[in-house]
PDB file of C-alpha atoms in Angstrom:
ATOM      1  CA  MET K   1       3.837 113.430 147.393  1.00 38.00           C
ATOM      2  CA  THR K   2       3.262 111.971 143.932  1.00 39.00           C
ATOM      3  CA  PRO K   3       3.815 113.926 140.691  1.00 43.00           C
ATOM      4  CA  SER K   4       0.040 114.085 140.167  1.00 40.00           C
ATOM      5  CA  ASP K   5      -0.396 115.672 143.638  1.00 43.00           C
ATOM      6  CA  ASP K   6       2.224 118.278 142.763  1.00 45.00           C
ATOM      7  CA  ALA K   7       0.475 119.089 139.464  1.00 43.00           C
ATOM      8  CA  ALA K   8      -2.867 119.478 141.233  1.00 44.00           C
ATOM      9  CA  ASP K   9      -1.378 122.146 143.526  1.00 52.00           C
ATOM     10  CA  SER K  10       0.187 124.176 140.707  1.00 59.00           C
ATOM     11  CA  GLU K  11      -2.463 124.723 138.025  1.00 67.00           C
ATOM     12  CA  PRO K  12      -5.894 123.329 137.243  1.00 72.00           C
ATOM     13  CA  VAL K  13      -6.265 120.830 134.435  1.00 81.00           C
ATOM     14  CA  PRO K  14      -7.585 122.715 131.397  1.00 88.00           C
ATOM     15  CA  VAL K  15     -10.511 121.552 129.277  1.00 93.00           C
ATOM     16  CA  ALA K  16     -11.091 121.921 125.556  1.00 95.00           C
ATOM     17  CA  VAL K  17     -12.971 124.897 124.184  1.00 95.00           C
ATOM     18  CA  ARG K  18     -13.464 126.402 120.733  1.00 96.00           C
ATOM     19  CA  VAL K  19     -12.053 129.892 120.230  1.00 95.00           C
ATOM     20  CA  VAL K  20     -13.424 132.041 117.427  1.00 93.00           C
ATOM     21  CA  LEU K  21     -10.619 133.826 115.586  1.00 91.00           C
ATOM     22  CA  PRO K  22     -11.514 137.069 113.820  1.00 90.00           C
ATOM     23  CA  ALA K  23     -11.866 137.274 110.083  1.00 89.00           C
ATOM     24  CA  ALA K  24      -9.048 138.880 108.086  1.00 88.00           C
ATOM     25  CA  PRO K  25     -10.780 140.287 104.990  1.00 89.00           C
ATOM     26  CA  ALA K  26      -7.561 141.866 103.688  1.00 90.00           C
ATOM     27  CA  LEU K  27      -6.025 138.394 103.575  1.00 89.00           C
ATOM     28  CA  GLY K  28      -9.168 136.727 102.345  1.00 89.00           C
ATOM     29  CA  HIS K  29      -9.606 134.671 105.531  1.00 88.00           C
ATOM     30  CA  PRO K  30     -13.081 134.146 107.012  1.00 93.00           C
ATOM     31  CA  GLU K  31     -13.757 133.852 110.742  1.00 91.00           C
ATOM     32  CA  GLN K  32     -12.284 130.562 112.050  1.00 92.00           C
ATOM     33  CA  GLU K  33     -12.667 128.321 115.086  1.00 93.00           C
ATOM     34  CA  VAL K  34      -9.695 126.554 116.692  1.00 94.00           C
ATOM     35  CA  LEU K  35      -9.533 124.183 119.628  1.00 95.00           C
ATOM     36  CA  ALA K  36      -7.843 125.678 122.661  1.00 96.00           C
ATOM     37  CA  ARG K  37      -7.469 124.966 126.364  1.00 96.00           C
ATOM     38  CA  LEU K  38      -9.722 126.743 128.851  1.00 96.00           C
ATOM     39  CA  TRP K  39      -7.764 127.576 132.023  1.00 96.00           C
ATOM     40  CA  LYS K  40     -10.225 129.721 133.978  1.00 94.00           C
ATOM     41  CA  ARG K  41     -13.159 132.078 133.651  1.00 94.00           C
ATOM     42  CA  ARG K  42     -13.943 135.374 135.348  1.00 93.00           C
ATOM     43  CA  GLN K  43     -17.168 137.330 135.571  1.00 91.00           C
ATOM     44  CA  THR K  44     -16.728 141.060 134.909  1.00 87.00           C
ATOM     45  CA  GLU K  45     -19.048 144.065 134.944  1.00 85.00           C
ATOM     46  CA  THR K  46     -19.607 143.589 131.200  1.00 87.00           C
ATOM     47  CA  GLY K  47     -19.928 139.786 131.060  1.00 89.00           C
ATOM     48  CA  TRP K  48     -17.635 136.771 131.178  1.00 92.00           C
ATOM     49  CA  ALA K  49     -13.957 136.557 130.227  1.00 93.00           C
ATOM     50  CA  TYR K  50     -12.212 133.224 129.618  1.00 95.00           C
ATOM     51  CA  LEU K  51      -8.469 132.583 129.879  1.00 96.00           C
ATOM     52  CA  VAL K  52      -7.672 130.336 126.945  1.00 96.00           C
ATOM     53  CA  GLY K  53      -4.419 128.760 125.782  1.00 95.00           C
ATOM     54  CA  LEU K  54      -4.119 128.889 122.004  1.00 95.00           C
ATOM     55  CA  PRO K  55      -1.763 126.485 120.277  1.00 94.00           C
ATOM     56  CA  SER K  56       1.265 128.222 118.851  1.00 93.00           C
ATOM     57  CA  TYR K  57       4.967 127.777 118.095  1.00 93.00           C
ATOM     58  CA  ARG K  58       8.041 129.524 119.394  1.00 93.00           C
ATOM     59  CA  ASP K  59      11.566 129.861 118.097  1.00 95.00           C
ATOM     60  CA  LEU K  60      14.380 128.489 120.217  1.00 94.00           C
ATOM     61  CA  GLU K  61      17.820 130.100 120.442  1.00 94.00           C
ATOM     62  CA  ASP K  62      19.406 127.195 118.557  1.00 96.00           C
ATOM     63  CA  GLY K  63      17.104 127.785 115.552  1.00 94.00           C
ATOM     64  CA  ARG K  64      14.668 124.970 116.279  1.00 96.00           C
ATOM     65  CA  VAL K  65      10.909 125.487 116.639  1.00 96.00           C
ATOM     66  CA  GLU K  66       8.790 123.945 119.370  1.00 96.00           C
ATOM     67  CA  ALA K  67       5.106 123.775 120.210  1.00 95.00           C
ATOM     68  CA  ALA K  68       3.931 126.452 122.641  1.00 95.00           C
ATOM     69  CA  GLU K  69       0.785 127.946 124.072  1.00 95.00           C
ATOM     70  CA  TYR K  70      -0.293 131.575 123.925  1.00 94.00           C
ATOM     71  CA  ARG K  71      -2.628 132.492 126.806  1.00 95.00           C
ATOM     72  CA  VAL K  72      -5.082 135.314 126.400  1.00 95.00           C
ATOM     73  CA  TRP K  73      -8.357 136.519 127.965  1.00 95.00           C
ATOM     74  CA  VAL K  74     -11.269 136.525 125.511  1.00 95.00           C
ATOM     75  CA  ARG K  75     -14.915 137.508 125.882  1.00 93.00           C
ATOM     76  CA  ALA K  76     -17.573 134.842 126.121  1.00 90.00           C
ATOM     77  CA  PRO K  77     -19.725 133.993 124.274  1.00 89.00           C
ATOM     78  CA  ASP K  78     -18.415 136.298 121.498  1.00 91.00           C
ATOM     79  CA  HIS K  79     -15.076 134.513 121.123  1.00 94.00           C
ATOM     80  CA  VAL K  80     -15.623 131.165 122.848  1.00 94.00           C
ATOM     81  CA  ARG K  81     -17.840 128.174 122.060  1.00 93.00           C
ATOM     82  CA  PRO K  82     -18.289 124.964 124.091  1.00 93.00           C
ATOM     83  CA  VAL K  83     -17.121 121.620 122.781  1.00 94.00           C
ATOM     84  CA  ASP K  84     -19.856 118.977 122.774  1.00 94.00           C
ATOM     85  CA  GLY K  85     -19.454 116.432 125.580  1.00 94.00           C
ATOM     86  CA  VAL K  86     -16.940 118.482 127.623  1.00 93.00           C
ATOM     87  CA  ASP K  87     -17.762 119.096 131.293  1.00 92.00           C
ATOM     88  CA  TYR K  88     -16.974 122.683 132.327  1.00 91.00           C
ATOM     89  CA  ASP K  89     -18.069 122.309 135.976  1.00 90.00           C
ATOM     90  CA  HIS K  90     -14.480 122.031 137.278  1.00 91.00           C
ATOM     91  CA  VAL K  91     -13.069 125.070 135.486  1.00 93.00           C
ATOM     92  CA  PRO K  92     -11.871 127.591 138.103  1.00 93.00           C
ATOM     93  CA  THR K  93     -14.482 130.341 138.112  1.00 92.00           C
ATOM     94  CA  GLU K  94     -14.258 133.801 139.654  1.00 91.00           C
ATOM     95  CA  PRO K  95     -17.758 135.237 140.004  1.00 89.00           C
ATOM     96  CA  LEU K  96     -18.322 138.964 140.379  1.00 84.00           C
ATOM     97  CA  PRO K  97     -18.256 139.845 144.075  1.00 80.00           C
ATOM     98  CA  PRO K  98     -21.711 140.626 145.438  1.00 76.00           C
ATOM     99  CA  ALA K  99     -22.668 144.288 145.374  1.00 70.00           C
ATOM    100  CA  PRO K 100     -23.013 145.915 148.771  1.00 71.00           C
ATOM    101  CA  PRO K 101     -26.625 146.024 149.894  1.00 71.00           C
ATOM    102  CA  THR K 102     -28.336 149.337 149.321  1.00 66.00           C
ATOM    103  CA  SER K 103     -31.506 150.518 150.886  1.00 67.00           C
ATOM    104  CA  THR K 104     -34.197 152.527 149.158  1.00 69.00           C
ATOM    105  CA  VAL K 105     -33.829 155.181 151.840  1.00 65.00           C
ATOM    106  CA  GLY K 106     -30.079 155.413 151.171  1.00 63.00           C
ATOM    107  CA  GLU K 107     -30.625 155.690 147.438  1.00 67.00           C
ATOM    108  CA  VAL K 108     -33.205 158.462 147.831  1.00 67.00           C
ATOM    109  CA  LEU K 109     -31.495 160.479 150.560  1.00 64.00           C
ATOM    110  CA  GLY K 110     -27.906 159.868 149.473  1.00 66.00           C
ATOM    111  CA  GLU K 111     -24.945 160.066 151.794  1.00 68.00           C
ATOM    112  CA  ARG K 112     -25.819 161.094 155.330  1.00 68.00           C
ATOM    113  CA  ARG K 113     -24.050 163.883 157.057  1.00 71.00           C
ATOM    114  CA  PRO K 114     -22.386 163.453 160.452  1.00 73.00           C
ATOM    115  CA  SER K 115     -24.748 163.510 163.407  1.00 80.00           C
ATOM    116  CA  GLY K 116     -24.639 166.236 165.999  1.00 85.00           C
ATOM    117  CA  TRP K 117     -24.280 170.021 166.031  1.00 85.00           C
ATOM    118  CA  VAL K 118     -21.428 172.472 166.489  1.00 90.00           C
ATOM    119  CA  LEU K 119     -21.494 175.709 168.489  1.00 89.00           C
ATOM    120  CA  ALA K 120     -19.746 178.826 167.167  1.00 88.00           C
ATOM    121  CA  LYS K 121     -19.244 181.598 169.723  1.00 85.00           C
ATOM    122  CA  VAL K 122     -19.605 185.131 168.393  1.00 79.00           C
ATOM    123  CA  ARG K 123     -18.644 188.208 170.413  1.00 70.00           C
ATOM    124  CA  GLU K 124     -19.816 191.506 168.983  1.00 67.00           C
ATOM    125  CA  GLY K 125     -19.089 194.605 171.037  1.00 64.00           C
ATOM    126  CA  GLN K 126     -20.274 194.780 174.621  1.00 68.00           C
ATOM    127  CA  GLY K 127     -22.923 192.662 176.224  1.00 64.00           C
ATOM    128  CA  PRO K 128     -23.414 188.935 176.579  1.00 68.00           C
ATOM    129  CA  ALA K 129     -21.665 186.551 174.234  1.00 67.00           C
ATOM    130  CA  ARG K 130     -23.749 185.288 171.363  1.00 84.00           C
ATOM    131  CA  SER K 131     -23.463 181.940 169.639  1.00 89.00           C
ATOM    132  CA  VAL K 132     -24.669 180.164 166.514  1.00 91.00           C
ATOM    133  CA  LEU K 133     -25.470 176.446 166.194  1.00 91.00           C
ATOM    134  CA  HIS K 134     -24.421 174.762 162.944  1.00 89.00           C
ATOM    135  CA  ALA K 135     -24.585 171.305 161.430  1.00 88.00           C
ATOM    136  CA  PRO K 136     -21.094 169.724 161.670  1.00 87.00           C
ATOM    137  CA  ASP K 137     -20.579 169.745 157.902  1.00 87.00           C
ATOM    138  CA  CYS K 138     -21.582 173.404 157.519  1.00 88.00           C
ATOM    139  CA  GLU K 139     -18.912 175.568 155.926  1.00 88.00           C
ATOM    140  CA  LYS K 140     -19.513 178.213 158.639  1.00 88.00           C
ATOM    141  CA  ALA K 141     -19.020 175.729 161.500  1.00 88.00           C
ATOM    142  CA  PRO K 142     -15.767 176.208 163.429  1.00 88.00           C
ATOM    143  CA  GLU K 143     -13.161 173.537 162.778  1.00 86.00           C
ATOM    144  CA  GLY K 144     -12.244 171.335 165.709  1.00 84.00           C
ATOM    145  CA  ALA K 145     -15.271 172.323 167.779  1.00 86.00           C
ATOM    146  CA  PRO K 146     -16.762 169.470 169.807  1.00 87.00           C
ATOM    147  CA  LEU K 147     -19.896 167.767 168.535  1.00 88.00           C
ATOM    148  CA  LEU K 148     -22.990 168.340 170.649  1.00 89.00           C
ATOM    149  CA  ASP K 149     -25.583 165.596 170.952  1.00 89.00           C
ATOM    150  CA  VAL K 150     -29.253 166.449 170.537  1.00 87.00           C
ATOM    151  CA  GLN K 151     -29.938 167.117 174.240  1.00 89.00           C
ATOM    152  CA  ARG K 152     -26.918 169.417 174.660  1.00 90.00           C
ATOM    153  CA  ALA K 153     -27.775 171.226 171.387  1.00 88.00           C
ATOM    154  CA  LEU K 154     -31.357 171.786 172.607  1.00 89.00           C
ATOM    155  CA  ASP K 155     -30.077 173.135 175.939  1.00 89.00           C
ATOM    156  CA  VAL K 156     -27.799 175.588 174.115  1.00 88.00           C
ATOM    157  CA  ALA K 157     -30.564 176.498 171.619  1.00 88.00           C
ATOM    158  CA  GLU K 158     -32.893 177.559 174.457  1.00 89.00           C
ATOM    159  CA  ASN K 159     -30.446 180.337 175.377  1.00 87.00           C
ATOM    160  CA  PRO K 160     -31.810 183.650 173.980  1.00 86.00           C
ATOM    161  CA  GLY K 161     -28.321 184.565 172.725  1.00 86.00           C
ATOM    162  CA  THR K 162     -28.113 181.477 170.507  1.00 88.00           C
ATOM    163  CA  GLN K 163     -29.185 181.488 166.874  1.00 89.00           C
ATOM    164  CA  LEU K 164     -29.893 178.378 164.822  1.00 88.00           C
ATOM    165  CA  TYR K 165     -28.191 178.686 161.431  1.00 87.00           C
ATOM    166  CA  THR K 166     -30.709 178.179 158.625  1.00 86.00           C
ATOM    167  CA  LEU K 167     -28.485 177.594 155.582  1.00 87.00           C
ATOM    168  CA  CYS K 168     -27.076 174.304 156.874  1.00 85.00           C
ATOM    169  CA  GLY K 169     -30.426 172.963 158.106  1.00 82.00           C
ATOM    170  CA  CYS K 170     -29.724 173.317 161.822  1.00 84.00           C
ATOM    171  CA  ALA K 171     -32.782 175.536 162.383  1.00 85.00           C
ATOM    172  CA  GLN K 172     -35.020 173.189 160.386  1.00 85.00           C
ATOM    173  CA  GLU K 173     -33.874 170.204 162.422  1.00 84.00           C
ATOM    174  CA  LEU K 174     -33.916 171.667 165.943  1.00 86.00           C
ATOM    175  CA  THR K 175     -36.879 174.100 165.839  1.00 84.00           C
ATOM    176  CA  PRO K 176     -39.535 171.343 165.828  1.00 82.00           C
ATOM    177  CA  LEU K 177     -37.825 169.767 168.836  1.00 83.00           C
ATOM    178  CA  LEU K 178     -37.748 173.090 170.676  1.00 82.00           C
ATOM    179  CA  ASN K 179     -41.269 174.281 169.826  1.00 76.00           C
ATOM    180  CA  GLY K 180     -43.085 171.069 169.110  1.00 69.00           C
ATOM    181  CA  PHE K 181     -44.368 169.982 165.749  1.00 58.00           C
ATOM    182  CA  ASP K 182     -47.687 171.842 165.877  1.00 56.00           C
ATOM    183  CA  HIS K 183     -46.346 175.068 164.403  1.00 50.00           C
ATOM    184  CA  ILE K 184     -45.267 173.205 161.242  1.00 50.00           C
ATOM    185  CA  THR K 185     -48.751 171.954 160.339  1.00 53.00           C
ATOM    186  CA  GLY K 186     -50.550 175.076 161.546  1.00 51.00           C
ATOM    187  CA  SER K 187     -52.659 173.157 164.084  1.00 47.00           C
TER     188      SER K 187
END
């Protein structure tokens, strides 16, 4: 492996970019542009951010001063300008991940509830046991009760001792299947 191969694996080669430094009115300094190194760019929900290396100095323990680089993320294009003639095609770029696909039906109806129905057995006094069918997410549905598929729920609903709970939508969903759809339209 050559030294250039090793460098290619560690970090990308930066390109020149102009960074706009803010004005300091209290000091009498206008907005300034300095040349910096562009290391990478990232798309965010609010636009693009660029990781730039600004030239700087740092103090050494022995009292000497050496050139250094201060890396910081800045917003583009507010704080970054291209340098004429520089090719930015090879700058590592992190685009925003694609949004999950949404359907119009999903947007209108919202989150769907679990499919199926739940049977709650009710025993009041003497006589045959009574029961109530609920949607599985109904607050009155018994916890841990098995989910009934549509055919089993219809079989249970045909029992005269079974009520279809109206507040959770169970009655609205199963009644047309039990009685046909004609009673809804009045025909």
